[in-house]
CSV table of C-alpha atoms in Angstrom, one decimal:
chain,number,residue,atom,x,y,z
A,1,SER,CA,18.7,68.5,-118.4
A,2,GLN,CA,22.1,67.2,-117.6
A,3,GLN,CA,24.1,69.4,-115.0
A,4,GLY,CA,27.0,67.2,-113.8
A,5,GLU,CA,29.7,65.4,-116.1
A,6,GLU,CA,32.0,62.8,-115.4
A,7,ASP,CA,35.2,62.3,-116.8
A,8,PRO,CA,36.6,59.9,-118.3
A,9,GLN,CA,33.7,57.9,-119.2
A,10,ALA,CA,35.7,54.8,-118.6
A,11,LEU,CA,38.7,53.8,-116.3
A,12,SER,CA,40.9,50.7,-116.3
A,13,ILE,CA,42.8,50.0,-113.4
A,14,GLN,CA,44.9,47.5,-111.6
A,15,GLU,CA,44.0,46.6,-108.0
A,16,GLY,CA,46.4,48.7,-105.6
A,17,GLU,CA,46.3,51.7,-108.2
A,18,ASN,CA,44.6,55.3,-107.3
A,19,ALA,CA,41.5,55.7,-109.4
A,20,THR,CA,40.5,59.4,-110.0
A,21,MET,CA,37.1,60.4,-111.6
A,22,ASN,CA,36.0,64.2,-111.8
A,23,CYS,CA,32.9,66.0,-112.3
A,24,SER,CA,32.1,69.4,-114.1
A,25,TYR,CA,28.8,71.6,-113.5
A,26,LYS,CA,27.2,74.3,-114.8
A,27,THR,CA,25.3,76.2,-112.4
A,28,SER,CA,25.7,77.5,-108.8
A,29,ILE,CA,25.4,74.5,-106.2
A,30,ASN,CA,24.9,74.0,-102.5
A,31,ASN,CA,26.4,70.9,-102.3
A,32,LEU,CA,28.1,67.8,-104.8
A,33,GLN,CA,27.7,64.4,-103.9
A,34,TRP,CA,29.2,61.0,-105.3
A,35,TYR,CA,27.0,58.1,-105.6
A,36,ARG,CA,27.9,54.5,-106.7
A,37,GLN,CA,26.2,51.7,-108.9
A,38,ASN,CA,27.1,48.4,-109.3
A,39,SER,CA,26.1,46.7,-112.4
A,40,GLY,CA,22.4,46.0,-112.4
A,41,ARG,CA,21.7,47.5,-109.1
A,42,GLY,CA,20.4,51.2,-107.6
A,43,LEU,CA,22.6,53.7,-106.6
A,44,VAL,CA,24.3,54.1,-102.9
A,45,HIS,CA,25.5,57.3,-101.7
A,46,LEU,CA,29.1,57.7,-101.1
A,47,ILE,CA,30.2,61.1,-100.0
A,48,LEU,CA,28.5,64.5,-99.7
A,49,ILE,CA,30.5,67.9,-99.9
A,50,ARG,CA,29.4,71.1,-99.3
A,51,SER,CA,29.7,74.2,-101.2
A,52,ASN,CA,31.7,76.0,-98.6
A,53,GLU,CA,34.1,72.9,-98.4
A,54,ARG,CA,37.0,72.2,-100.6
A,55,GLU,CA,38.0,68.8,-99.7
A,56,LYS,CA,36.6,65.6,-97.5
A,57,HIS,CA,37.6,62.1,-97.0
A,58,SER,CA,35.8,59.1,-96.3
A,59,GLY,CA,37.9,56.1,-96.1
A,60,ARG,CA,39.6,55.5,-99.1
A,61,LEU,CA,37.5,58.1,-100.6
A,62,ARG,CA,38.9,62.0,-100.7
A,63,VAL,CA,36.5,64.5,-102.6
A,64,THR,CA,37.7,68.1,-103.4
A,65,LEU,CA,35.4,70.9,-105.0
A,66,ASP,CA,36.4,73.5,-106.7
A,67,THR,CA,33.9,76.1,-107.3
A,68,SER,CA,35.7,78.9,-109.0
A,69,LYS,CA,36.0,76.3,-111.9
A,70,LYS,CA,32.8,74.5,-111.2
A,71,SER,CA,34.2,71.1,-110.7
A,72,SER,CA,34.9,68.1,-108.2
A,73,SER,CA,36.9,64.9,-108.2
A,74,LEU,CA,36.6,61.7,-106.5
A,75,LEU,CA,39.8,59.9,-105.9
A,76,ILE,CA,39.6,56.2,-104.8
A,77,THR,CA,43.1,55.5,-103.0
A,78,ALA,CA,44.4,51.8,-103.0
A,79,SER,CA,41.8,50.3,-105.7
A,80,ARG,CA,40.2,46.9,-104.8
A,81,ALA,CA,38.5,44.6,-107.3
A,82,ALA,CA,35.1,45.3,-104.9
A,83,ASP,CA,35.5,49.1,-106.2
A,84,THR,CA,34.7,48.0,-109.7
A,85,ALA,CA,31.3,49.7,-110.2
A,86,SER,CA,30.0,53.1,-112.1
A,87,TYR,CA,30.2,56.4,-110.2
A,88,PHE,CA,28.2,59.7,-110.8
A,89,CYS,CA,28.4,63.0,-109.2
A,90,ALA,CA,25.0,64.6,-108.4
A,91,THR,CA,24.2,68.3,-107.9
A,92,ASP,CA,21.1,70.1,-106.0
A,93,VAL,CA,19.9,71.7,-109.3
A,94,GLY,CA,16.1,72.5,-107.8
A,95,TYR,CA,15.4,72.5,-104.0
A,96,SER,CA,14.0,69.3,-104.2
A,97,THR,CA,15.9,67.1,-106.8
A,98,LEU,CA,19.7,66.0,-107.6
A,99,THR,CA,20.7,65.8,-111.0
A,100,PHE,CA,22.9,63.0,-111.7
A,101,GLY,CA,26.3,63.1,-114.4
A,102,LYS,CA,26.1,60.1,-117.3
A,103,GLY,CA,28.6,58.1,-114.8
A,104,THR,CA,32.5,56.9,-114.6
A,105,MET,CA,32.9,53.4,-115.2
A,106,LEU,CA,35.6,51.9,-113.5
A,107,LEU,CA,37.2,48.4,-113.4
A,108,VAL,CA,39.4,47.4,-111.3
A,109,SER,CA,41.8,44.1,-112.3
A,110,PRO,CA,42.9,41.8,-110.0
B,1,ASP,CA,18.8,50.8,-92.9
B,2,VAL,CA,16.6,52.7,-95.0
B,3,LYS,CA,14.8,50.4,-97.5
B,4,VAL,CA,13.1,51.3,-100.5
B,5,THR,CA,11.9,48.5,-102.5
B,6,GLN,CA,10.8,48.1,-105.7
B,7,SER,CA,8.0,45.4,-106.3
B,8,SER,CA,9.1,44.0,-109.3
B,9,ARG,CA,13.1,43.6,-110.7
B,10,TYR,CA,12.2,42.5,-114.1
B,11,LEU,CA,9.1,42.9,-116.2
B,12,VAL,CA,8.1,41.9,-120.2
B,13,LYS,CA,5.2,44.2,-121.4
B,14,ARG,CA,3.2,44.5,-124.7
B,15,THR,CA,3.0,47.5,-126.8
B,16,GLY,CA,0.0,49.3,-125.6
B,17,GLU,CA,-0.2,47.7,-122.2
B,18,LYS,CA,-0.8,50.2,-119.2
B,19,VAL,CA,1.9,49.4,-116.7
B,20,PHE,CA,2.7,50.1,-112.8
B,21,LEU,CA,5.9,50.0,-111.2
B,22,GLU,CA,5.3,50.3,-107.7
B,23,CYS,CA,7.6,51.6,-104.9
B,24,VAL,CA,7.7,51.5,-101.2
B,25,GLN,CA,10.1,53.3,-98.3
B,26,ASP,CA,10.2,52.5,-95.0
B,27,MET,CA,11.8,55.6,-93.5
B,28,ASP,CA,8.8,58.0,-93.5
B,29,HIS,CA,10.7,60.2,-96.1
B,30,GLU,CA,8.7,63.2,-97.7
B,31,ASN,CA,10.3,63.1,-101.0
B,32,MET,CA,10.1,60.3,-103.3
B,33,PHE,CA,11.3,60.0,-106.8
B,34,TRP,CA,11.5,57.9,-110.6
B,35,TYR,CA,14.3,57.7,-112.5
B,36,ARG,CA,15.1,56.0,-115.8
B,37,GLN,CA,18.7,55.3,-116.6
B,38,ASP,CA,19.6,54.2,-120.0
B,39,PRO,CA,23.0,53.5,-121.7
B,40,GLY,CA,25.0,56.9,-122.5
B,41,LEU,CA,21.8,59.0,-121.2
B,42,GLY,CA,22.6,58.6,-117.6
B,43,LEU,CA,20.0,58.9,-114.9
B,44,ARG,CA,17.0,61.2,-115.8
B,45,LEU,CA,14.0,62.3,-113.7
B,46,ILE,CA,10.8,61.7,-114.8
B,47,TYR,CA,8.5,62.6,-111.5
B,48,PHE,CA,8.8,63.6,-107.9
B,49,SER,CA,7.0,63.8,-105.1
B,50,TYR,CA,7.2,66.1,-101.9
B,51,ASP,CA,4.2,65.2,-100.2
B,52,VAL,CA,1.3,62.8,-100.3
B,53,LYS,CA,-0.9,63.8,-103.3
B,54,MET,CA,1.5,66.1,-104.7
B,55,LYS,CA,3.9,65.5,-107.7
B,56,GLU,CA,5.8,67.7,-109.9
B,57,LYS,CA,7.4,66.9,-113.2
B,58,GLY,CA,10.8,65.9,-114.0
B,59,ASP,CA,12.6,66.4,-117.4
B,60,ILE,CA,11.1,63.5,-119.0
B,61,PRO,CA,7.6,63.2,-118.1
B,62,GLU,CA,5.5,62.8,-121.5
B,63,GLY,CA,4.2,59.1,-121.4
B,64,TYR,CA,4.2,58.4,-117.7
B,65,SER,CA,1.9,59.3,-114.8
B,66,VAL,CA,2.4,59.0,-111.0
B,67,SER,CA,0.4,58.4,-107.7
B,68,ARG,CA,1.3,59.1,-104.0
B,69,GLU,CA,-1.7,58.0,-102.1
B,70,LYS,CA,0.6,57.0,-99.3
B,71,LYS,CA,3.5,58.7,-97.6
B,72,GLU,CA,5.4,55.3,-98.4
B,73,ARG,CA,4.2,54.7,-101.6
B,74,PHE,CA,5.0,56.3,-105.3
B,75,SER,CA,3.9,54.6,-108.1
B,76,LEU,CA,4.7,55.1,-111.9
B,77,ILE,CA,2.3,54.4,-114.4
B,78,LEU,CA,2.8,53.7,-118.0
B,79,GLU,CA,-0.4,54.8,-119.7
B,80,SER,CA,0.3,53.2,-122.8
B,81,ALA,CA,3.4,51.3,-122.8
B,82,SER,CA,5.9,51.9,-125.8
B,83,THR,CA,9.1,50.3,-127.4
B,84,ASN,CA,11.2,53.5,-126.4
B,85,GLN,CA,9.7,53.2,-122.6
B,86,THR,CA,11.9,50.2,-122.3
B,87,SER,CA,14.5,51.0,-119.4
B,88,MET,CA,15.8,50.6,-115.8
B,89,TYR,CA,13.6,52.4,-113.8
B,90,LEU,CA,14.9,53.7,-110.6
B,91,CYS,CA,12.7,54.8,-107.4
B,92,ALA,CA,14.0,56.7,-104.7
B,93,SER,CA,13.5,58.6,-101.4
B,94,SER,CA,14.5,61.4,-99.1
B,95,THR,CA,14.0,63.2,-95.8
B,96,SER,CA,14.1,66.5,-97.4
B,97,GLY,CA,15.4,68.3,-100.2
B,98,PRO,CA,19.1,67.8,-101.0
B,99,ARG,CA,19.8,71.3,-101.1
B,100,SER,CA,19.4,70.7,-97.4
B,101,GLY,CA,22.4,68.0,-97.9
B,102,ASN,CA,19.9,65.2,-97.6
B,103,THR,CA,20.9,62.2,-99.6
B,104,ILE,CA,18.8,59.9,-101.7
B,105,TYR,CA,18.4,56.1,-101.0
B,106,PHE,CA,17.5,54.4,-104.3
B,107,GLY,CA,15.7,51.0,-104.9
B,108,GLU,CA,17.3,48.2,-106.6
B,109,GLY,CA,15.7,49.2,-109.8
B,110,SER,CA,12.9,47.6,-112.1
B,111,TRP,CA,14.2,46.6,-116.0
B,112,LEU,CA,11.1,47.1,-118.0
B,113,THR,CA,11.2,45.6,-121.7
B,114,VAL,CA,8.4,46.7,-123.8
B,115,VAL,CA,7.9,44.6,-126.8
């Protein structure tokens, strides 16, 4: 069952611009994670935010979490062509597993 | 660095064949997972294992089985491959449940085509 849903499905921007992706989920969580996937490759963990946190930063990444709205956003500042990838949010539905959304495809043009 | 290795990157199999997808992790992780990824459907959990010889069904276990005889190895088995099992298969591992805040480490994926 799909817990997280990313929005938009696809995003196209120019280098140097900021990219914002959103994730909505349905049930209560302990934490929410964001992953990145380059075309045809495995997923790589980017950042985790716990349910008692509202904002977290890691380099050019900024994640926010609003548990009252059951939503999160991932902001990538000063995007680069190398940021071109799919981005997934994931939530801990059961104790042992993560449930992933369908992802946002980000294209950053030089 | 954690390494999750999927033995086959690309496979082409015939309908009805028995297919084995192998995955090995080198970080002594308790949990291992098999997902499949299809366009428009995202990642869907097939099976996971939280210990040797233990397994739990995920969201789409039909047509699949798994084996975990050793802690570092988790195999996905397609008993009789069908064309609707053509997909990218992703193996992953983690130290313990994500509810604890642990991240999941993925392999590079295995592209399976069933003809």
